[in-house]
Tab-separated table of C-alpha atoms in Angstrom:
chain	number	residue	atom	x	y	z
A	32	UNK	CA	-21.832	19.106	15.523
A	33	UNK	CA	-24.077	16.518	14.048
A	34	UNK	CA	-23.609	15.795	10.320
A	35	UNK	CA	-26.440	14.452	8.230
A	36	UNK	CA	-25.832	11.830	5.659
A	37	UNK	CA	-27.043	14.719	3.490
A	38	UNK	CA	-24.828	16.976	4.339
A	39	UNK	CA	-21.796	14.673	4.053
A	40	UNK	CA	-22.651	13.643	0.775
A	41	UNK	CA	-22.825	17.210	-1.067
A	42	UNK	CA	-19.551	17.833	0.547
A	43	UNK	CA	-17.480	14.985	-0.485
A	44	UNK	CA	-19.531	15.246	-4.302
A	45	UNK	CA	-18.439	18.659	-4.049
A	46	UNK	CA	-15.040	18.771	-3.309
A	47	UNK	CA	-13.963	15.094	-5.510
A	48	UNK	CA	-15.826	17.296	-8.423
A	49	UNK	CA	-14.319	20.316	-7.940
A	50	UNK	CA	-10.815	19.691	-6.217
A	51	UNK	CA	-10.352	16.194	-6.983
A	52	UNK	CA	-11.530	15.007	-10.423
A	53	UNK	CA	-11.408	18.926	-11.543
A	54	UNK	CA	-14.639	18.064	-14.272
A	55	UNK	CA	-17.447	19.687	-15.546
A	56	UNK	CA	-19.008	16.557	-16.729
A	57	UNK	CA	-22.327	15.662	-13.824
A	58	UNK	CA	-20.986	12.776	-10.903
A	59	UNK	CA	-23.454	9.977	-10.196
A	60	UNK	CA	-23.746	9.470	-6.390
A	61	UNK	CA	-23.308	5.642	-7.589
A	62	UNK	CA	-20.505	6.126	-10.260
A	63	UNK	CA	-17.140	4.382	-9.254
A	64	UNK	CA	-14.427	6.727	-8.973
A	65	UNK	CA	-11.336	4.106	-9.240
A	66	UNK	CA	-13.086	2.793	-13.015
A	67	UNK	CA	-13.755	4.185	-16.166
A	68	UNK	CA	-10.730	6.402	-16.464
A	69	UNK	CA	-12.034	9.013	-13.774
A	70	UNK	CA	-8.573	9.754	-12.650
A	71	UNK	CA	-9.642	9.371	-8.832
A	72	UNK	CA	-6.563	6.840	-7.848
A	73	UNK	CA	-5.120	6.191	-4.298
A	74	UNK	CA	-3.460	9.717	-4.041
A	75	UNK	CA	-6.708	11.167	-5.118
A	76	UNK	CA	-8.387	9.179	-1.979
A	77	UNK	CA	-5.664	10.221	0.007
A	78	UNK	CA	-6.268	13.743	-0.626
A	79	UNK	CA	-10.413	13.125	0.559
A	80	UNK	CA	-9.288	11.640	3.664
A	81	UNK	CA	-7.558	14.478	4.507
A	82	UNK	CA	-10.091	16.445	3.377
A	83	UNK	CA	-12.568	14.666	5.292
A	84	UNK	CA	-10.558	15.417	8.612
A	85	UNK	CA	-10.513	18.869	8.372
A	86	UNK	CA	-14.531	19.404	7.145
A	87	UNK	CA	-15.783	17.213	10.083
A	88	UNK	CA	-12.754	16.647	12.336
A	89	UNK	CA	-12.700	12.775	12.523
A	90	UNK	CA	-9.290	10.867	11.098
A	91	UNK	CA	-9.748	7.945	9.185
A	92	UNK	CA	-6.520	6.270	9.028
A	93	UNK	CA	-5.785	4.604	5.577
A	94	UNK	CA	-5.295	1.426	6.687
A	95	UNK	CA	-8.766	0.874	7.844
A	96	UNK	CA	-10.263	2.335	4.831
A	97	UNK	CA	-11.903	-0.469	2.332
A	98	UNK	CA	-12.209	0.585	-0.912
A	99	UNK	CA	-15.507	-1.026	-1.379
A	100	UNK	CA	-16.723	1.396	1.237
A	101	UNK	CA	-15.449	4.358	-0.775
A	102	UNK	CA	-15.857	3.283	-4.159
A	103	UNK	CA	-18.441	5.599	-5.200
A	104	UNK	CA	-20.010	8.844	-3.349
A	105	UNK	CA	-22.978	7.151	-1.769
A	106	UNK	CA	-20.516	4.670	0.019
A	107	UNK	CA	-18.006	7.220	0.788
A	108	UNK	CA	-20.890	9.230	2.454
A	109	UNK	CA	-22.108	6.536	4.339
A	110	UNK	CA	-18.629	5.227	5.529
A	111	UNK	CA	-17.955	8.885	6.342
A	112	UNK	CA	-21.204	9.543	8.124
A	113	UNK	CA	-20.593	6.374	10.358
A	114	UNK	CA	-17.828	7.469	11.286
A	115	UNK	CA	-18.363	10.963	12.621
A	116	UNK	CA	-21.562	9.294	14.561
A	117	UNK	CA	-19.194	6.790	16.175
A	118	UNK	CA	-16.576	9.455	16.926
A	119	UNK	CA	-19.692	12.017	18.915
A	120	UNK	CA	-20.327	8.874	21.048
């Protein structure tokens, strides 16, 4: 299944909203999680990654996540998205 970049991003906006960060206040797509006491920390990326393997089926190990990749949505999305292409060959 082919994932757009789209796609990818609503879901991971969706779920660090709504499981993760648990706020009602908006997310920028370009807002970084780890500042400005957002309360997204390593356990909270943790819980995405996992997250991320069961939505689209491709494991990103943590060790060859950088967090400049997943620092906000957008880069997340992108990292994300790159992955799953590489993974469908």
């Amino acid at each position: 299944m082919t994932q757009d970049l789209e796609a990818v991003r609503r879901a991971l906006h969706d779920h660090i909203v709504n499981e993760i960060l648990l706020r009602k206040a908006p997310l920028a797509l370009d807002e970084d999680l780890f500042e400005g006491g957002s309360g997204f920390d390593s356990m909270s990326l943790t819980r995405v990654l996992v997250f991320i393997e069961q939505r689209f089926g491709v494991k990103i190990p943590d060790e060859e996540v950088d967090l400049d990749e997943v620092s906000t949505v957008d880069r997340m999305a992108r990292f994300v998205a790159g992955r799953i292409a590489a993974a469908q060959g």
